[in-house]
Amino acid sequence: MEKNKLTKKGDSYFPTKEFQKRAWVNNKRIYKEALKNPIKFWEGLAKELFWQKKWKKIFIHQPPYFKWFVNGKINITQNALDKNLKQRRNKVALIWEPEPMEERQRVFTYYDLFREVNKLANAFKKIGVKKGARVGIYLPMIPEVIISMLACVRIGAVHAVVFSAFSPKALQVRLQDTEAKILITADGYYRRGKLVNLKQNADEGVKETKVEKVVVVKRAGNEINFQPDRDYWYQDLIKNQNDWCQAESMDSEDLLFILYTSGSTGKPKGCVHTCGGYTVQAKLTAKWIFDLKEDDIFWSMADVGWVTGHTYSCYGPLLCGATYIIFEGAPDWPAPDRWCQIIEKYGVTTFYTAPTAIRMFEKYGSEFPRKYKLNTLQVLGSVGEPIDEAAWQWYFKEVGKGKCPLVDTWWQTETGGILITSLPGIGPFKPSFTGLPFPGTKFDIFDDKGKSCSSNKPGNLVMLPPFAPGLLRGIYKNPEKYLETYWNQYGKKVYFTSDGAYKDKNGLIRIVGRVDDAIKVAGHRITTGELESAVALHPDVTECAVVGAADEIKGEVPMVFAVSKTKKPEEQIKTEIISQIRKEIGPIAQPKEVYLVKDLPKTRSGKIMRRILRRLFTGEELGDLSTLANPESMEEIKCKLK
Ligand code: WT7
């Protein structure tokens, strides 16, 4: 056995002595110590940050609401940028890798980034962006997306980033909810060699919203429809701006950003994150879980349109003074080894991706990672959906060469940062188990009655007080939904995650999957309710049901059942339904199959039995159909599936 390989005990791996010695956290005593007084524990962590004014009280709980670092004043940019100017002024903060191979990377030192952010912050002020104002950001993975987010928080504006591959309609719904008056977008960007005209989507998406000004980053140089009374070129706007802008003083509980996640119907939920708690959690989770050190090169593959991109492709690494990479393109474009090439090119030490990508890399073949020098890698991470044992082993052996701790990180848009995982300097790394709750947080697994489940017994994953400081504080403009979604199942003092899970005898948590109607399509969370709302908009569809089915690469994929009473050819309706979904949500929500059926299975009270439809794809017995109002519906459906 090679010395630098992880040791295996039973079914788990443990960090090497060497790794352990250098790790930020390396003693499992930390878990016990943190739980003795979690509130004090988080207070200690908060002291690693620069606060303009210290908090008066650490934690207040008024169920279902809670506050952290009460009355403290903080600005995340002073921690992410100004603070790093002392020791790391000319250290590289951000490396941008464009999709086209012939284009050069762009590199920003901490000082560069600081000046760019300040200039844009001043430019925002000039066009009337005030503290508390919501700003829509609809940008691809280019440096300006990071600069825009930071410039917003510099002046206390609240950003709402919308994934650039979301459709104009999806953008519109989000802009309407935030009532943003400003949108930042780009002319276009590259995806799999194709130029995407983003500005055209943005023009469409701002219709019937309160957006008055659109700032356009020149990225691809494509022709756009420029409206001189409304649009500004980003590059013109920042010209001649002063590169110093006073950081706004933000209350710990002031809004930092809003990020939408799929709602149970067509309307997405705006998760509200605040300045103090989020910042503390973003910094400490990035530092401890990825073990970020001065010479690390961190690459998280997630797009900033998702929470992973917020916390680990923007705030986390900068708060740690790290060097990190953002990548514009797809990891397998123009060839399946692009991701290996990037790791080799920059000597990436810390790599964070999703099981979907890992399974895709595996399918392409081990010859790709074997062809490249991946020996700089030290820590591997996985996020977004359960990682199956086979994908785990492949990632661990073929990418990490058995030498890298593999952290399987569980969290949600709502939690702001990672909350369950093994720590790289402690372990254990047990395939398909995420690990233990982050020090200072309490999770449990409850049965339906709210009783704690014994080991190996599956139940619902819940978080108990004091909640992690980065947990959402509300759903934007929708307190009822906040209460109903998170604080209803087990009362106002227990956060309901909507995940099913169980613990092993050592308390390691294994996530089974969502217990609500959300499915994880290539790691993206989409509710079947949202998909059904989109399908139902098709004029010829009278009824529909969407369920998730297992997929070898994507984890899960949507399957659509629709009842349509027209004479149009089936193929035409199917194509129209697919384009309807792409129009309402975007290509990520594309169903794998659309089945046109005469009837959907229903109970006598008229409820669609999605559970039975789901079983069609699991190979399970369909069960007793005699309780259905229309058992014959399933006969027809079974024939369709053959
Ligand atoms: C849901 C949250 C966390 C950022 C990206 C997704 C699932 C997340 C894991 C993991 C098993 C996971 C859960 C969770 N999930 N990480 N390591 N193992 N499942 O954020 O879109 O808000 O989705 O993703 O079901 O509830 P999100």
XYZ file of C-alpha atoms and ligand atoms in Angstrom:
669
model
C 0.000 0.000 0.000
C 1.302 3.440 -0.928
C 1.956 5.664 2.031
C -0.118 8.568 0.828
C -3.240 6.503 0.203
C -6.137 6.749 2.576
C -6.450 3.933 5.069
C -9.484 1.729 5.017
C -11.128 0.419 8.133
C -14.233 -1.655 7.639
C -16.260 0.048 4.955
C -14.854 3.528 5.567
C -11.716 5.453 4.673
C -9.761 7.756 6.954
C -7.368 10.622 6.196
C -3.658 9.953 6.252
C -1.663 11.115 9.277
C 0.029 13.687 7.102
C -3.207 15.178 5.844
C -4.642 15.131 9.298
C -1.682 16.971 10.753
C -2.078 19.893 8.368
C -5.879 20.072 8.333
C -7.714 23.011 9.889
C -9.774 20.598 11.932
C -8.400 17.215 12.802
C -9.799 16.077 16.096
C -13.221 14.568 16.445
C -13.532 16.086 19.892
C -14.712 19.221 18.110
C -18.177 17.700 17.628
C -18.746 17.143 21.316
C -17.248 20.427 22.326
C -19.378 22.358 19.825
C -22.551 20.676 21.013
C -21.900 21.543 24.643
C -22.836 25.077 23.711
C -23.505 25.530 19.999
C -24.412 29.181 20.407
C -21.081 29.979 22.005
C -19.359 27.793 19.432
C -20.746 29.822 16.529
C -19.882 33.005 18.366
C -16.276 31.865 18.421
C -16.377 31.251 14.674
C -17.993 34.629 14.010
C -14.967 36.260 15.595
C -12.888 35.192 12.591
C -14.713 37.849 10.586
C -14.495 41.594 10.534
C -17.582 43.210 12.052
C -18.128 46.940 11.867
C -19.953 46.609 15.157
C -20.138 43.613 17.429
C -23.448 41.856 18.098
C -25.347 42.416 21.331
C -26.874 38.983 21.552
C -25.712 35.863 19.732
C -28.971 34.040 19.089
C -32.658 34.805 19.541
C -35.364 32.251 18.860
C -38.967 33.301 18.316
C -40.311 30.248 16.513
C -40.535 29.926 13.582
C -38.179 32.887 13.381
C -34.681 33.210 14.736
C -31.799 35.663 14.549
C -28.066 35.364 14.787
C -25.479 37.938 15.901
C -28.233 40.370 16.770
C -27.438 44.042 16.144
C -24.056 43.187 14.710
C -22.988 45.209 11.667
C -21.116 43.595 8.841
C -20.450 43.868 5.119
C -19.450 40.656 3.420
C -17.279 42.474 0.844
C -15.033 43.918 3.544
C -14.370 40.347 4.605
C -14.077 38.936 1.099
C -11.990 41.759 -0.366
C -10.678 44.578 1.870
C -9.476 42.187 4.537
C -7.402 40.274 1.994
C -5.659 43.397 0.714
C -3.286 43.421 3.636
C -1.742 39.997 3.173
C -2.782 39.024 -0.323
C -3.099 42.173 -2.380
C -1.500 40.622 -5.439
C -2.505 37.040 -4.843
C -4.762 35.593 -7.507
C -8.333 35.524 -6.278
C -10.276 34.503 -9.349
C -9.371 32.688 -12.549
C -11.901 32.587 -15.313
C -11.685 29.818 -17.886
C -13.742 30.626 -20.992
C -15.460 27.896 -22.947
C -13.740 28.483 -26.313
C -10.321 26.789 -26.182
C -8.693 29.504 -28.255
C -9.695 32.258 -25.864
C -7.402 33.211 -22.977
C -8.271 32.987 -19.330
C -8.807 36.136 -17.298
C -7.107 36.410 -13.933
C -8.010 38.776 -11.094
C -5.868 39.405 -8.047
C -7.558 40.414 -4.822
C -6.607 44.004 -5.594
C -8.050 43.768 -9.119
C -11.275 42.305 -7.880
C -11.514 44.892 -5.131
C -11.204 47.736 -7.641
C -13.645 46.225 -10.118
C -16.244 45.709 -7.414
C -15.830 49.220 -6.067
C -16.115 50.741 -9.527
C -19.291 48.883 -10.281
C -20.675 49.710 -6.837
C -20.176 53.399 -7.594
C -21.727 52.944 -11.017
C -24.749 51.288 -9.441
C -25.125 54.236 -7.105
C -24.967 56.592 -10.043
C -27.869 54.898 -11.764
C -29.899 55.001 -8.578
C -29.420 51.623 -6.901
C -30.001 52.089 -3.179
C -29.572 50.025 -0.049
C -32.280 47.381 0.113
C -33.042 47.592 -3.627
C -33.344 44.257 -5.404
C -31.106 43.717 -8.399
C -31.687 40.900 -10.869
C -28.555 39.188 -12.184
C -28.956 37.057 -15.311
C -25.410 36.302 -16.295
C -23.412 33.296 -17.433
C -20.242 32.118 -15.689
C -18.058 35.121 -16.419
C -16.114 37.243 -13.916
C -18.736 39.987 -14.134
C -21.280 37.784 -12.418
C -19.053 37.611 -9.336
C -18.262 41.329 -9.566
C -21.964 42.162 -9.874
C -22.939 40.130 -6.830
C -20.183 41.695 -4.762
C -20.955 45.209 -6.013
C -24.562 44.779 -4.899
C -23.629 43.763 -1.390
C -20.994 46.499 -1.210
C -23.829 49.054 -1.290
C -26.402 46.957 0.522
C -28.480 46.059 -2.525
C -30.009 42.590 -2.591
C -29.081 40.371 -5.493
C -31.353 37.789 -7.030
C -29.327 35.690 -9.431
C -31.293 33.847 -12.088
C -29.604 30.880 -13.806
C -28.627 32.015 -17.303
C -30.064 28.873 -18.893
C -33.479 29.581 -17.420
C -36.068 30.660 -19.949
C -37.267 34.265 -20.341
C -40.506 33.208 -18.678
C -38.671 31.827 -15.637
C -36.681 35.063 -15.452
C -39.849 37.125 -15.672
C -41.587 35.305 -12.818
C -38.568 35.862 -10.577
C -38.192 39.520 -11.501
C -41.870 40.072 -10.830
C -41.545 38.534 -7.393
C -38.485 40.581 -6.407
C -39.802 43.776 -8.056
C -36.247 44.502 -9.150
C -35.808 47.746 -11.066
C -32.395 46.811 -12.391
C -31.251 43.779 -14.312
C -27.666 42.912 -15.195
C -27.200 40.626 -18.152
C -24.821 39.991 -21.050
C -25.024 40.141 -24.824
C -24.350 36.443 -25.117
C -22.178 33.533 -24.081
C -20.945 30.192 -25.349
C -22.402 26.847 -24.482
C -21.184 23.719 -26.244
C -19.767 25.810 -29.030
C -23.022 27.597 -29.675
C -23.543 31.259 -29.067
C -26.503 31.916 -26.794
C -28.118 35.303 -27.308
C -28.795 36.054 -23.672
C -29.819 39.645 -24.232
C -32.704 38.498 -26.368
C -33.936 36.301 -23.508
C -33.463 39.170 -21.071
C -35.463 41.550 -23.292
C -38.260 39.022 -23.297
C -37.985 38.352 -19.566
C -38.181 41.980 -18.398
C -41.558 42.469 -20.051
C -44.315 43.165 -17.529
C -41.816 43.612 -14.709
C -40.653 46.706 -12.839
C -37.240 46.645 -14.508
C -36.325 50.159 -15.674
C -32.646 49.741 -16.384
C -30.716 46.930 -17.978
C -26.951 46.736 -17.664
C -25.354 44.678 -20.434
C -21.937 43.058 -20.157
C -20.219 42.722 -23.500
C -19.108 39.119 -23.530
C -19.610 37.526 -26.933
C -19.850 40.584 -29.147
C -23.005 39.325 -30.801
C -25.489 41.769 -32.163
C -28.169 42.784 -29.721
C -31.201 44.968 -29.629
C -29.922 47.904 -27.564
C -32.566 50.224 -26.147
C -30.764 53.505 -25.490
C -33.396 54.795 -23.064
C -33.135 51.696 -20.900
C -29.912 49.822 -21.563
C -26.362 50.582 -20.430
C -23.169 48.875 -21.500
C -21.474 47.604 -18.363
C -18.081 48.565 -19.739
C -19.205 52.188 -20.331
C -20.832 52.411 -16.955
C -17.709 51.555 -14.979
C -15.400 53.733 -17.068
C -14.102 56.651 -14.991
C -15.708 55.367 -11.811
C -13.736 55.773 -8.638
C -12.230 52.504 -7.447
C -13.141 53.099 -3.842
C -16.664 52.907 -2.512
C -17.599 52.915 1.146
C -18.954 49.539 2.229
C -22.505 49.943 3.471
C -23.092 49.089 7.085
C -25.468 46.120 7.100
C -27.327 44.764 10.040
C -26.620 41.109 10.675
C -30.247 40.310 9.858
C -30.553 42.576 6.798
C -31.258 40.834 3.503
C -28.132 39.696 1.671
C -29.666 37.885 -1.271
C -32.731 36.128 -2.570
C -32.350 32.890 -4.466
C -35.265 31.026 -5.960
C -35.929 27.353 -5.770
C -38.719 25.398 -7.389
C -42.069 25.824 -5.620
C -44.750 23.180 -5.253
C -46.705 24.861 -8.051
C -45.615 27.107 -10.902
C -44.443 29.813 -8.503
C -40.849 29.529 -7.289
C -39.925 30.212 -3.674
C -37.524 33.070 -2.960
C -35.198 31.897 -0.196
C -34.117 34.846 1.908
C -30.556 34.888 3.223
C -29.159 37.484 5.583
C -25.801 39.187 6.057
C -24.356 37.975 9.352
C -25.212 34.309 9.699
C -24.695 33.425 6.055
C -21.247 35.018 6.020
C -20.079 33.104 9.074
C -21.335 29.807 7.713
C -20.011 30.404 4.187
C -16.540 31.130 5.493
C -16.241 28.373 8.053
C -17.739 25.630 5.904
C -15.493 26.549 2.958
C -12.456 26.599 5.214
C -13.060 23.405 7.151
C -14.804 21.227 4.588
C -12.493 21.999 1.675
C -9.595 22.590 4.032
C -8.656 25.721 2.086
C -5.085 26.854 2.634
C -3.011 29.676 1.227
C -1.703 27.694 -1.743
C -4.880 25.873 -2.708
C -6.574 26.159 -6.074
C -10.248 25.517 -5.655
C -12.613 24.632 -8.456
C -16.302 24.187 -7.931
C -18.117 23.301 -11.130
C -21.515 24.672 -10.097
C -23.059 27.633 -11.866
C -23.714 30.761 -9.777
C -27.363 30.402 -10.715
C -27.542 27.819 -7.925
C -26.770 28.159 -4.254
C -23.581 26.111 -4.616
C -22.312 28.793 -6.953
C -23.183 31.529 -4.467
C -21.503 29.991 -1.472
C -18.582 28.145 -3.052
C -17.970 29.979 -6.341
C -18.226 33.441 -4.890
C -18.347 34.082 -1.167
C -16.721 31.081 0.513
C -13.369 30.996 -1.295
C -12.958 34.791 -1.158
C -13.733 34.850 2.557
C -10.917 32.305 2.941
C -8.483 34.319 0.812
C -8.234 31.402 -1.602
C -7.562 31.216 -5.315
C -10.443 29.749 -7.250
C -11.677 29.025 -10.743
C -14.913 29.647 -12.519
C -15.586 28.000 -15.858
C -17.934 29.251 -18.533
C -18.567 26.021 -20.361
C -19.590 22.414 -20.043
C -16.995 20.035 -18.525
C -17.119 17.713 -21.550
C -16.832 20.354 -24.249
C -15.218 20.386 -26.801
C -14.062 16.917 -25.702
C -14.842 14.591 -22.789
C -11.539 15.460 -21.102
C -12.042 19.220 -20.784
C -12.483 18.929 -17.016
C -9.215 16.961 -16.662
C -7.469 19.545 -18.776
C -8.631 22.338 -16.480
C -7.461 20.471 -13.384
C -4.052 19.935 -14.963
C -3.767 23.433 -16.435
C -4.238 25.188 -13.093
C -3.029 22.470 -10.751
C -6.387 22.302 -9.018
C -6.113 21.047 -5.438
C -9.752 20.998 -4.463
C -12.453 19.853 -6.827
C -16.185 20.053 -6.152
C -18.768 18.603 -8.480
C -22.046 16.681 -8.639
C -22.765 12.940 -8.927
C -24.353 13.542 -12.340
C -21.063 14.859 -13.660
C -19.120 12.057 -11.982
C -21.321 9.415 -13.597
C -20.925 11.117 -16.950
C -17.119 11.230 -16.570
C -17.143 7.573 -15.633
C -19.173 6.701 -18.687
C -16.705 8.490 -20.950
C -14.030 6.250 -19.522
C -11.125 6.116 -17.120
C -8.611 6.713 -19.895
C -9.333 10.451 -19.689
C -8.417 11.045 -16.057
C -5.481 8.643 -16.531
C -4.073 10.729 -19.365
C -3.692 13.861 -17.254
C -1.673 14.930 -14.250
C -4.293 15.057 -11.561
C -1.770 14.593 -8.781
C -2.271 18.131 -7.450
C -5.707 17.111 -6.175
C -6.028 16.896 -2.408
C -9.711 17.045 -1.589
C -12.705 15.933 -3.644
C -16.278 17.018 -3.030
C -19.684 15.902 -4.192
C -22.990 17.731 -3.896
C -26.574 17.950 -4.998
C -27.960 14.430 -4.922
C -27.171 11.104 -3.340
C -23.979 9.611 -4.735
C -24.224 5.896 -5.335
C -21.441 3.611 -4.196
C -20.177 2.879 -7.730
C -19.819 6.543 -8.665
C -18.220 7.231 -5.289
C -15.588 4.534 -5.809
C -14.826 5.637 -9.323
C -14.382 9.268 -8.251
C -12.280 8.265 -5.278
C -10.029 5.882 -7.224
C -9.808 7.296 -10.740
C -9.845 10.999 -9.946
C -8.461 11.093 -6.414
C -6.199 8.025 -6.956
C -7.170 6.870 -3.496
C -5.222 9.771 -1.993
C -7.940 12.394 -1.489
C -10.553 12.607 1.203
C -13.932 12.615 -0.523
C -16.479 14.868 1.151
C -20.068 14.140 0.224
C -21.739 17.380 1.228
C -25.440 17.633 2.019
C -27.209 20.953 2.049
C -29.968 22.923 0.376
C -30.698 26.313 -1.145
C -32.390 26.972 2.187
C -29.404 26.125 4.387
C -27.029 28.604 2.707
C -24.011 26.371 3.193
C -23.003 22.752 3.683
C -24.398 21.221 6.873
C -23.819 17.486 6.765
C -20.547 15.950 5.648
C -17.435 14.282 6.937
C -14.590 16.691 7.609
C -11.508 15.937 5.477
C -9.068 15.901 8.388
C -11.255 13.609 10.483
C -13.355 11.343 8.263
C -14.731 8.730 8.041
C -15.432 8.691 4.323
C -18.032 6.043 3.857
C -19.374 5.568 0.340
C -22.959 6.824 -0.066
C -23.075 8.292 3.461
C -22.725 12.062 3.761
C -21.371 11.966 7.285
C -21.999 13.900 10.471
C -23.725 17.246 11.023
C -21.280 20.154 10.856
C -19.973 20.995 14.339
C -22.456 23.177 16.186
C -25.518 21.931 14.310
C -28.039 19.359 15.433
C -29.848 17.040 13.083
C -32.059 14.086 13.772
C -34.220 11.607 11.914
C -37.848 11.605 12.951
C -40.623 9.161 12.305
C -44.061 10.465 11.358
C -44.929 11.093 14.986
C -41.808 13.137 15.664
C -39.938 10.428 17.511
C -36.231 9.984 16.898
C -35.565 6.918 14.714
C -33.092 4.315 15.877
C -30.100 3.545 13.663
C -30.753 2.101 10.212
C -34.402 3.094 10.389
C -35.344 5.612 7.703
C -37.361 8.699 8.541
C -37.421 12.416 7.911
C -34.290 14.476 8.291
C -34.816 17.482 10.582
C -32.651 20.231 12.054
C -33.047 21.233 15.687
C -32.297 24.554 17.385
C -30.137 26.550 17.447
C -30.331 26.403 13.678
C -27.280 26.934 11.514
C -26.662 30.684 11.185
C -26.959 30.526 7.400
C -30.394 28.904 7.335
C -32.997 30.900 5.398
C -34.954 33.513 7.330
C -38.036 33.405 5.174
C -39.577 33.034 1.776
C -39.614 36.387 0.108
C -42.997 38.048 0.627
C -44.562 34.758 1.614
C -44.530 34.048 5.373
C -47.317 31.468 5.058
C -45.289 29.374 2.671
C -42.281 29.603 5.003
C -44.336 28.317 7.897
C -46.078 25.641 5.875
C -42.986 24.268 4.130
C -40.448 24.151 6.940
C -42.168 24.538 10.305
C -45.358 22.620 9.987
C -44.514 18.936 9.978
C -43.133 18.837 13.530
C -44.091 22.258 14.871
C -42.413 25.614 14.819
C -39.211 24.560 16.546
C -38.127 21.825 14.152
C -36.830 22.567 10.656
C -38.213 20.022 8.215
C -35.728 19.377 5.404
C -38.041 17.388 3.069
C -35.355 14.721 2.822
C -35.629 11.117 3.850
C -32.551 9.719 5.612
C -31.197 7.235 8.117
C -28.203 6.948 10.414
C -25.773 4.113 10.786
C -24.694 2.949 14.212
C -22.001 5.618 14.345
C -24.435 8.388 13.558
C -23.298 8.848 9.962
C -26.209 10.063 7.885
C -27.278 8.580 4.583
C -29.644 10.669 2.497
C -32.282 8.577 0.779
C -33.935 11.320 -1.229
C -36.728 13.863 -1.183
C -39.965 13.048 0.543
C -41.840 15.908 -1.140
C -42.577 16.234 -4.846
C -39.129 17.564 -5.748
C -37.022 15.520 -8.120
C -33.320 16.031 -8.677
C -32.602 16.204 -12.369
C -28.842 16.252 -12.842
C -28.663 17.708 -9.337
C -31.140 20.483 -10.138
C -34.156 20.576 -7.932
C -37.442 20.774 -9.793
C -40.811 19.947 -8.342
C -43.202 17.815 -10.311
C -45.779 20.467 -9.411
C -43.824 23.092 -11.292
C -43.494 20.779 -14.284
C -47.178 19.967 -14.208
C -48.074 23.671 -14.184
C -45.950 24.104 -17.287
C -47.496 21.128 -19.097
C -51.017 22.196 -18.135
C -50.503 25.478 -19.981
C -50.584 23.578 -23.255
C -54.042 24.305 -24.718
C -54.695 20.701 -25.699
C -53.769 19.145 -22.379
C -56.715 18.537 -20.095
C -54.867 16.777 -17.321
C -51.355 15.716 -16.519
C -49.070 14.105 -13.990
C -45.296 14.235 -13.778
C -43.187 11.756 -11.839
C -39.468 11.222 -11.445
C -37.794 8.087 -12.762
C -34.283 6.873 -12.043
C -31.690 7.660 -14.702
C -28.214 6.229 -15.024
C -26.495 9.582 -15.522
C -28.867 12.302 -14.367
C -30.000 10.569 -11.195
C -33.611 11.326 -11.904
C -35.554 12.529 -14.936
C -39.110 13.762 -15.359
C -41.674 11.525 -17.043
C -44.797 13.245 -18.260
C -48.248 11.681 -18.532
C -50.737 13.889 -20.299
C -54.330 13.510 -21.278
C -55.123 15.263 -24.498
C -58.367 15.227 -26.393
C -57.370 16.622 -29.770
C -57.047 15.095 -33.186
C -53.538 16.478 -33.663
C -50.883 13.838 -34.313
C -49.396 12.448 -31.106
C -45.822 13.305 -32.049
C -46.764 16.921 -32.582
C -48.390 17.256 -29.161
C -45.426 15.574 -27.493
C -42.998 17.984 -29.128
C -45.191 20.893 -28.152
C -45.332 19.750 -24.538
C -41.558 19.534 -24.424
C -41.148 22.993 -25.869
C -43.774 24.253 -23.430
C -41.586 23.026 -20.550
C -38.479 24.549 -22.096
C -40.326 27.817 -22.480
C -41.685 27.940 -18.944
C -38.619 26.651 -17.117
C -35.671 25.928 -19.380
C -33.833 23.020 -20.974
C -32.761 21.538 -17.619
C -36.360 20.496 -17.000
C -36.703 18.603 -20.269
C -38.646 15.376 -19.711
C -37.247 12.050 -20.810
C -40.587 10.844 -22.143
C -44.040 12.210 -22.726
C -46.845 9.653 -22.673
C -50.189 10.675 -24.093
C -52.864 8.675 -22.341
C -56.636 8.532 -22.236
C -56.929 8.703 -18.482
C -54.791 8.998 -15.346
C -55.175 6.643 -12.387
C -57.361 8.306 -9.749
C -58.814 7.638 -6.352
C -62.565 7.719 -5.938
C -62.260 11.284 -4.660
C -60.541 12.248 -7.907
C -56.934 12.521 -6.725
C -54.311 11.513 -9.262
C -52.322 8.546 -7.923
C -48.801 9.617 -8.784
C -47.445 6.949 -6.476
C -48.680 4.237 -8.808
C -47.261 6.002 -11.848
C -43.906 6.266 -10.101
C -43.840 2.521 -9.528
C -43.986 1.962 -13.266
C -40.340 2.976 -13.375
C -39.036 1.338 -10.233
C -39.945 -2.196 -11.161
C -42.043 -2.450 -7.992
C -45.393 -4.179 -7.973
C -48.125 -1.688 -8.811
C -50.097 -2.878 -5.809
C -53.824 -3.147 -5.398
C -55.471 -1.227 -8.210
C -59.004 -2.128 -7.216
C -59.235 0.908 -4.961
C -58.819 3.144 -7.979
C -61.858 4.759 -9.505
C -60.525 3.757 -12.930
C -58.242 0.721 -12.736
C -58.484 0.269 -16.510
C -56.462 3.476 -16.936
C -53.389 1.586 -15.783
C -53.878 -1.142 -18.375
C -53.624 1.389 -21.158
C -50.623 3.071 -19.546
C -48.781 -0.212 -19.101
C -49.259 -0.939 -22.801
C -47.859 2.476 -23.715
C -44.725 1.840 -21.703
C -43.935 -1.481 -23.331
C -31.591 18.928 -2.088
C -31.346 20.413 -2.094
C -26.955 21.797 -1.875
C -26.697 22.605 -3.024
C -27.219 22.048 -4.290
C -28.627 21.541 -4.215
C -30.319 16.988 -2.273
C -28.036 17.899 -1.801
C -26.949 16.094 -1.293
C -26.050 15.055 -0.946
C -27.831 13.553 -1.102
C -28.285 15.748 -1.548
C -31.270 16.871 -1.102
C -31.548 18.312 -0.734
N -28.931 16.903 -1.874
N -26.838 17.434 -1.466
N -24.760 15.291 -0.696
N -26.542 13.804 -0.862
N -28.719 14.484 -1.456
O -29.489 22.449 -3.589
O -31.342 22.490 -5.254
O -31.686 23.301 -2.893
O -31.428 20.855 -3.407
O -30.575 18.270 -2.831
O -32.426 16.248 -1.532
O -32.752 18.506 -0.033
P -31.030 22.343 -3.804
